Amino acid sequence: MIKKYTKTDKILIKSNEILNMLFNIQSSGRENPANNINEVVDMKESDSKLVSSLMRVNHSGEVAAQGLYIGHAILSKTKTQEEMMLDMASEEKDHLEWCEQRLKELNSRTSIFNPLWFSGSIAIGMLSSISNDKSALGFIEETEKQVAEHLESHIKKIPKSDIKTHSILKKMKSDEEHHGETAQKNGASELPLRLKKVMEITSNIMKFASYRL
Ligand SMILES: [Fe+2]
Ligand SMILES: [Fe+2]
């Protein structure tokens, strides 16, 4: 016999799913691309400081990506869309771990603002998913485009001798481009120019704060 769920059952099931998403996103398990690369010998203090600050920004970006994809997953209209969001969140979790590992290797730390980026991004992810899946995909396509451009700018700023950091950022950039293509292939709708500008300003605030603290 098929069990009929009451409204309360459905709310409880959904709440459990949301809690699982919030606290249980697993990394996809890919190896850190920097694992088999030698550490820079005698890195200058100024270089180490620069790379740490840039990687702190990238780590915060990945915290925000977790929040965004969880927010999108919570309000996905179909199971396929939800699974796509959670798959991408898993790959973003890899990035998060790689950035965190690099910060540890450089004796640095993550940003104190991360809880704010995480919670704010869940809200933004949910907001952009309220109306339909296509506008959520449009938001993802634009976010990933901006993130890939941002990573390219960091690749240029990191000292050439730091091959470890370069290898992480290059892999992240190629994954972000792939996420953007996935969103586009699945019917992303074009975002209004004004919204793209707001997204850029918001991410600049995050970069400014996480670079320093
Ligand atoms: Fe990422
Ligand atoms: Fe991504």
mmCIF file of C-alpha atoms and ligand atoms in Angstrom:
data_model
loop_
_atom_site.group_PDB
_atom_site.id
_atom_site.type_symbol
_atom_site.label_atom_id
_atom_site.label_comp_id
_atom_site.label_asym_id
_atom_site.label_seq_id
_atom_site.Cartn_x
_atom_site.Cartn_y
_atom_site.Cartn_z
ATOM 1 C CA MET A 1 0.000 0.000 0.000
ATOM 2 C CA ILE A 2 1.291 3.475 -0.891
ATOM 3 C CA LYS A 3 1.726 5.658 2.194
ATOM 4 C CA LYS A 4 -0.085 9.012 2.043
ATOM 5 C CA TYR A 5 1.912 11.844 3.571
ATOM 6 C CA THR A 6 0.182 14.534 5.616
ATOM 7 C CA LYS A 7 1.261 18.190 5.274
ATOM 8 C CA THR A 8 3.247 17.875 8.536
ATOM 9 C CA ASP A 9 5.033 14.745 7.183
ATOM 10 C CA LYS A 10 5.992 16.648 4.048
ATOM 11 C CA ILE A 11 7.318 19.656 6.011
ATOM 12 C CA LEU A 12 9.366 17.338 8.259
ATOM 13 C CA ILE A 13 10.793 15.439 5.262
ATOM 14 C CA LYS A 14 11.740 18.699 3.517
ATOM 15 C CA SER A 15 13.290 20.123 6.710
ATOM 16 C CA ASN A 16 15.435 17.002 7.070
ATOM 17 C CA GLU A 17 16.553 17.261 3.452
ATOM 18 C CA ILE A 18 17.482 20.927 3.975
ATOM 19 C CA LEU A 19 19.481 20.156 7.115
ATOM 20 C CA ASN A 20 21.295 17.376 5.252
ATOM 21 C CA MET A 21 22.177 19.748 2.436
ATOM 22 C CA LEU A 22 23.397 22.401 4.868
ATOM 23 C CA PHE A 23 25.697 20.189 6.825
ATOM 24 C CA ASN A 24 26.380 17.143 4.725
ATOM 25 C CA ILE A 25 27.725 18.167 1.311
ATOM 26 C CA GLN A 26 30.509 15.687 0.600
ATOM 27 C CA SER A 27 33.481 16.534 -1.584
ATOM 28 C CA SER A 28 33.572 14.608 -4.852
ATOM 29 C CA GLY A 29 36.823 13.039 -3.629
ATOM 30 C CA ARG A 30 39.115 14.235 -6.414
ATOM 31 C CA GLU A 31 42.746 14.540 -5.460
ATOM 32 C CA ASN A 32 44.167 17.992 -4.750
ATOM 33 C CA PRO A 33 46.004 18.896 -8.000
ATOM 34 C CA ALA A 34 48.879 20.342 -5.928
ATOM 35 C CA ASN A 35 49.502 17.168 -3.931
ATOM 36 C CA ASN A 36 52.452 15.883 -5.945
ATOM 37 C CA ILE A 37 54.041 19.268 -6.595
ATOM 38 C CA ASN A 38 57.020 20.475 -4.588
ATOM 39 C CA GLU A 39 56.681 23.431 -2.236
ATOM 40 C CA VAL A 40 58.442 26.665 -3.232
ATOM 41 C CA VAL A 41 61.893 26.727 -1.657
ATOM 42 C CA ASP A 42 62.453 29.823 0.506
ATOM 43 C CA MET A 43 59.339 31.692 -0.548
ATOM 44 C CA LYS A 44 59.749 35.408 0.154
ATOM 45 C CA GLU A 45 57.611 36.650 3.045
ATOM 46 C CA SER A 46 55.933 39.220 0.799
ATOM 47 C CA ASP A 47 55.023 36.485 -1.733
ATOM 48 C CA SER A 48 53.717 34.203 0.974
ATOM 49 C CA LYS A 49 51.586 37.056 2.333
ATOM 50 C CA LEU A 50 50.224 37.864 -1.121
ATOM 51 C CA VAL A 51 49.377 34.246 -1.982
ATOM 52 C CA SER A 52 47.750 33.729 1.434
ATOM 53 C CA SER A 53 45.540 36.793 1.016
ATOM 54 C CA LEU A 54 44.512 35.745 -2.493
ATOM 55 C CA MET A 55 43.805 32.169 -1.404
ATOM 56 C CA ARG A 56 41.773 33.457 1.553
ATOM 57 C CA VAL A 57 39.604 35.309 -0.968
ATOM 58 C CA ASN A 58 39.281 32.155 -3.094
ATOM 59 C CA HIS A 59 38.418 30.067 -0.053
ATOM 60 C CA SER A 60 35.662 32.570 0.818
ATOM 61 C CA GLY A 61 34.436 32.345 -2.767
ATOM 62 C CA GLU A 62 34.097 28.597 -2.342
ATOM 63 C CA VAL A 63 32.251 29.049 0.975
ATOM 64 C CA ALA A 64 29.854 31.326 -0.915
ATOM 65 C CA ALA A 65 29.578 28.741 -3.722
ATOM 66 C CA GLN A 66 28.520 26.126 -1.151
ATOM 67 C CA GLY A 67 25.813 28.470 0.116
ATOM 68 C CA LEU A 68 24.625 29.391 -3.388
ATOM 69 C CA TYR A 69 24.332 25.803 -4.614
ATOM 70 C CA ILE A 70 22.611 24.708 -1.394
ATOM 71 C CA GLY A 71 20.179 27.634 -1.772
ATOM 72 C CA HIS A 72 19.522 26.638 -5.387
ATOM 73 C CA ALA A 73 19.047 22.980 -4.401
ATOM 74 C CA ILE A 74 16.566 23.834 -1.639
ATOM 75 C CA LEU A 75 14.233 25.595 -4.070
ATOM 76 C CA SER A 76 14.855 23.464 -7.167
ATOM 77 C CA LYS A 77 11.625 22.718 -8.973
ATOM 78 C CA THR A 78 12.656 19.260 -10.183
ATOM 79 C CA LYS A 79 14.700 16.376 -8.775
ATOM 80 C CA THR A 80 17.048 16.583 -11.809
ATOM 81 C CA GLN A 81 17.815 20.242 -11.102
ATOM 82 C CA GLU A 82 18.337 19.497 -7.398
ATOM 83 C CA GLU A 83 20.777 16.677 -8.177
ATOM 84 C CA MET A 84 22.659 18.899 -10.645
ATOM 85 C CA MET A 85 23.012 21.578 -7.938
ATOM 86 C CA LEU A 86 24.253 19.066 -5.366
ATOM 87 C CA ASP A 87 26.760 17.553 -7.824
ATOM 88 C CA MET A 88 28.199 20.991 -8.482
ATOM 89 C CA ALA A 89 28.210 21.727 -4.732
ATOM 90 C CA SER A 90 30.333 18.572 -4.298
ATOM 91 C CA GLU A 91 32.898 19.840 -6.793
ATOM 92 C CA GLU A 92 32.889 23.243 -5.065
ATOM 93 C CA LYS A 93 33.591 21.375 -1.807
ATOM 94 C CA ASP A 94 36.745 19.964 -3.440
ATOM 95 C CA HIS A 95 37.803 23.539 -4.251
ATOM 96 C CA LEU A 96 37.046 24.601 -0.684
ATOM 97 C CA GLU A 97 39.276 21.844 0.702
ATOM 98 C CA TRP A 98 42.111 22.532 -1.759
ATOM 99 C CA CYS A 99 42.120 26.259 -0.860
ATOM 100 C CA GLU A 100 42.015 25.443 2.846
ATOM 101 C CA GLN A 101 44.925 23.016 2.513
ATOM 102 C CA ARG A 102 46.999 25.632 0.665
ATOM 103 C CA LEU A 103 46.256 28.228 3.360
ATOM 104 C CA LYS A 104 47.437 25.766 6.029
ATOM 105 C CA GLU A 105 50.622 25.042 4.079
ATOM 106 C CA LEU A 106 51.283 28.796 3.988
ATOM 107 C CA ASN A 107 50.624 29.035 7.743
ATOM 108 C CA SER A 108 47.670 31.273 7.100
ATOM 109 C CA ARG A 109 43.987 31.125 7.947
ATOM 110 C CA THR A 110 40.518 31.392 6.470
ATOM 111 C CA SER A 111 38.396 34.572 6.611
ATOM 112 C CA ILE A 112 36.505 35.526 9.756
ATOM 113 C CA PHE A 113 33.618 36.617 7.506
ATOM 114 C CA ASN A 114 32.912 33.110 6.143
ATOM 115 C CA PRO A 115 29.739 32.485 8.224
ATOM 116 C CA LEU A 116 28.337 35.713 6.755
ATOM 117 C CA TRP A 117 29.214 34.747 3.153
ATOM 118 C CA PHE A 118 27.740 31.282 3.686
ATOM 119 C CA SER A 119 24.403 32.398 5.126
ATOM 120 C CA GLY A 120 24.066 35.344 2.723
ATOM 121 C CA SER A 121 24.755 33.072 -0.248
ATOM 122 C CA ILE A 122 22.099 30.556 0.798
ATOM 123 C CA ALA A 123 19.594 33.431 0.834
ATOM 124 C CA ILE A 124 20.792 34.688 -2.586
ATOM 125 C CA GLY A 125 20.677 31.134 -4.022
ATOM 126 C CA MET A 126 17.125 30.688 -2.778
ATOM 127 C CA LEU A 127 16.030 34.108 -4.031
ATOM 128 C CA SER A 128 17.356 33.436 -7.513
ATOM 129 C CA SER A 129 15.569 30.062 -7.571
ATOM 130 C CA ILE A 130 12.156 31.261 -6.411
ATOM 131 C CA SER A 131 10.543 31.814 -9.794
ATOM 132 C CA ASN A 132 11.897 28.968 -11.939
ATOM 133 C CA ASP A 133 14.872 26.689 -12.624
ATOM 134 C CA LYS A 134 15.897 28.531 -15.792
ATOM 135 C CA SER A 135 16.523 31.827 -14.015
ATOM 136 C CA ALA A 136 18.467 29.943 -11.316
ATOM 137 C CA LEU A 137 20.606 28.439 -14.100
ATOM 138 C CA GLY A 138 21.047 31.925 -15.580
ATOM 139 C CA PHE A 139 22.329 33.101 -12.208
ATOM 140 C CA ILE A 140 24.753 30.161 -12.066
ATOM 141 C CA GLU A 141 26.025 30.748 -15.594
ATOM 142 C CA GLU A 142 26.783 34.409 -14.815
ATOM 143 C CA THR A 143 28.309 33.625 -11.393
ATOM 144 C CA GLU A 144 30.634 31.000 -12.853
ATOM 145 C CA LYS A 145 31.648 33.345 -15.678
ATOM 146 C CA GLN A 146 32.578 36.051 -13.162
ATOM 147 C CA VAL A 147 34.387 33.510 -10.942
ATOM 148 C CA ALA A 148 36.434 32.156 -13.876
ATOM 149 C CA GLU A 149 37.475 35.710 -14.833
ATOM 150 C CA HIS A 150 38.383 36.424 -11.225
ATOM 151 C CA LEU A 151 40.487 33.223 -11.000
ATOM 152 C CA GLU A 152 42.315 34.166 -14.191
ATOM 153 C CA SER A 153 43.231 37.505 -12.596
ATOM 154 C CA HIS A 154 44.630 35.654 -9.558
ATOM 155 C CA ILE A 155 46.581 33.218 -11.747
ATOM 156 C CA LYS A 156 48.327 36.278 -13.183
ATOM 157 C CA LYS A 157 49.078 37.743 -9.734
ATOM 158 C CA ILE A 158 50.525 34.581 -8.115
ATOM 159 C CA PRO A 159 54.344 34.334 -8.400
ATOM 160 C CA LYS A 160 55.305 31.954 -11.241
ATOM 161 C CA SER A 161 57.454 29.886 -8.865
ATOM 162 C CA ASP A 162 54.386 28.889 -6.818
ATOM 163 C CA ILE A 163 53.350 25.991 -9.039
ATOM 164 C CA LYS A 164 51.274 24.438 -6.230
ATOM 165 C CA THR A 165 48.887 27.408 -6.063
ATOM 166 C CA HIS A 166 48.863 27.748 -9.854
ATOM 167 C CA SER A 167 47.803 24.123 -10.295
ATOM 168 C CA ILE A 168 44.902 24.526 -7.839
ATOM 169 C CA LEU A 169 43.630 27.743 -9.434
ATOM 170 C CA LYS A 170 43.874 26.386 -12.973
ATOM 171 C CA LYS A 171 41.859 23.289 -12.066
ATOM 172 C CA MET A 172 39.297 25.409 -10.233
ATOM 173 C CA LYS A 173 38.970 27.734 -13.228
ATOM 174 C CA SER A 174 38.367 24.852 -15.606
ATOM 175 C CA ASP A 175 35.723 23.374 -13.244
ATOM 176 C CA GLU A 176 33.963 26.763 -12.934
ATOM 177 C CA GLU A 177 33.872 27.098 -16.719
ATOM 178 C CA HIS A 178 32.392 23.626 -16.915
ATOM 179 C CA HIS A 179 29.717 24.536 -14.323
ATOM 180 C CA GLY A 180 28.808 27.589 -16.399
ATOM 181 C CA GLU A 181 28.550 25.464 -19.574
ATOM 182 C CA THR A 182 26.367 22.919 -17.741
ATOM 183 C CA ALA A 183 23.998 25.693 -16.655
ATOM 184 C CA GLN A 184 23.906 27.079 -20.183
ATOM 185 C CA LYS A 185 23.260 23.670 -21.794
ATOM 186 C CA ASN A 186 20.391 23.060 -19.385
ATOM 187 C CA GLY A 187 18.482 26.152 -20.466
ATOM 188 C CA ALA A 188 19.893 29.082 -18.466
ATOM 189 C CA SER A 189 18.048 32.307 -19.164
ATOM 190 C CA GLU A 190 19.976 35.546 -19.725
ATOM 191 C CA LEU A 191 20.092 37.805 -16.649
ATOM 192 C CA PRO A 192 19.313 41.528 -16.834
ATOM 193 C CA LEU A 193 22.463 43.668 -17.069
ATOM 194 C CA ARG A 194 21.572 45.490 -13.845
ATOM 195 C CA LEU A 195 21.530 42.224 -11.892
ATOM 196 C CA LYS A 196 24.911 41.201 -13.361
ATOM 197 C CA LYS A 197 26.312 44.517 -12.103
ATOM 198 C CA VAL A 198 24.852 43.960 -8.610
ATOM 199 C CA MET A 199 26.448 40.483 -8.536
ATOM 200 C CA GLU A 200 29.806 42.002 -9.454
ATOM 201 C CA ILE A 201 29.559 44.666 -6.722
ATOM 202 C CA THR A 202 28.555 42.058 -4.108
ATOM 203 C CA SER A 203 31.495 39.830 -4.977
ATOM 204 C CA ASN A 204 33.864 42.818 -4.861
ATOM 205 C CA ILE A 205 32.742 43.546 -1.286
ATOM 206 C CA MET A 206 33.489 39.927 -0.379
ATOM 207 C CA LYS A 207 36.912 40.029 -2.051
ATOM 208 C CA PHE A 208 37.829 43.299 -0.313
ATOM 209 C CA ALA A 209 36.886 42.006 3.163
ATOM 210 C CA SER A 210 38.326 38.476 2.866
ATOM 211 C CA TYR A 211 41.637 39.745 1.428
ATOM 212 C CA ARG A 212 42.185 41.648 4.662
ATOM 213 C CA LEU A 213 40.484 39.505 7.323
HETATM 214 FE FE FE B 1 34.617 26.622 -7.064
HETATM 215 FE FE FE B 2 31.652 26.461 -9.820
#
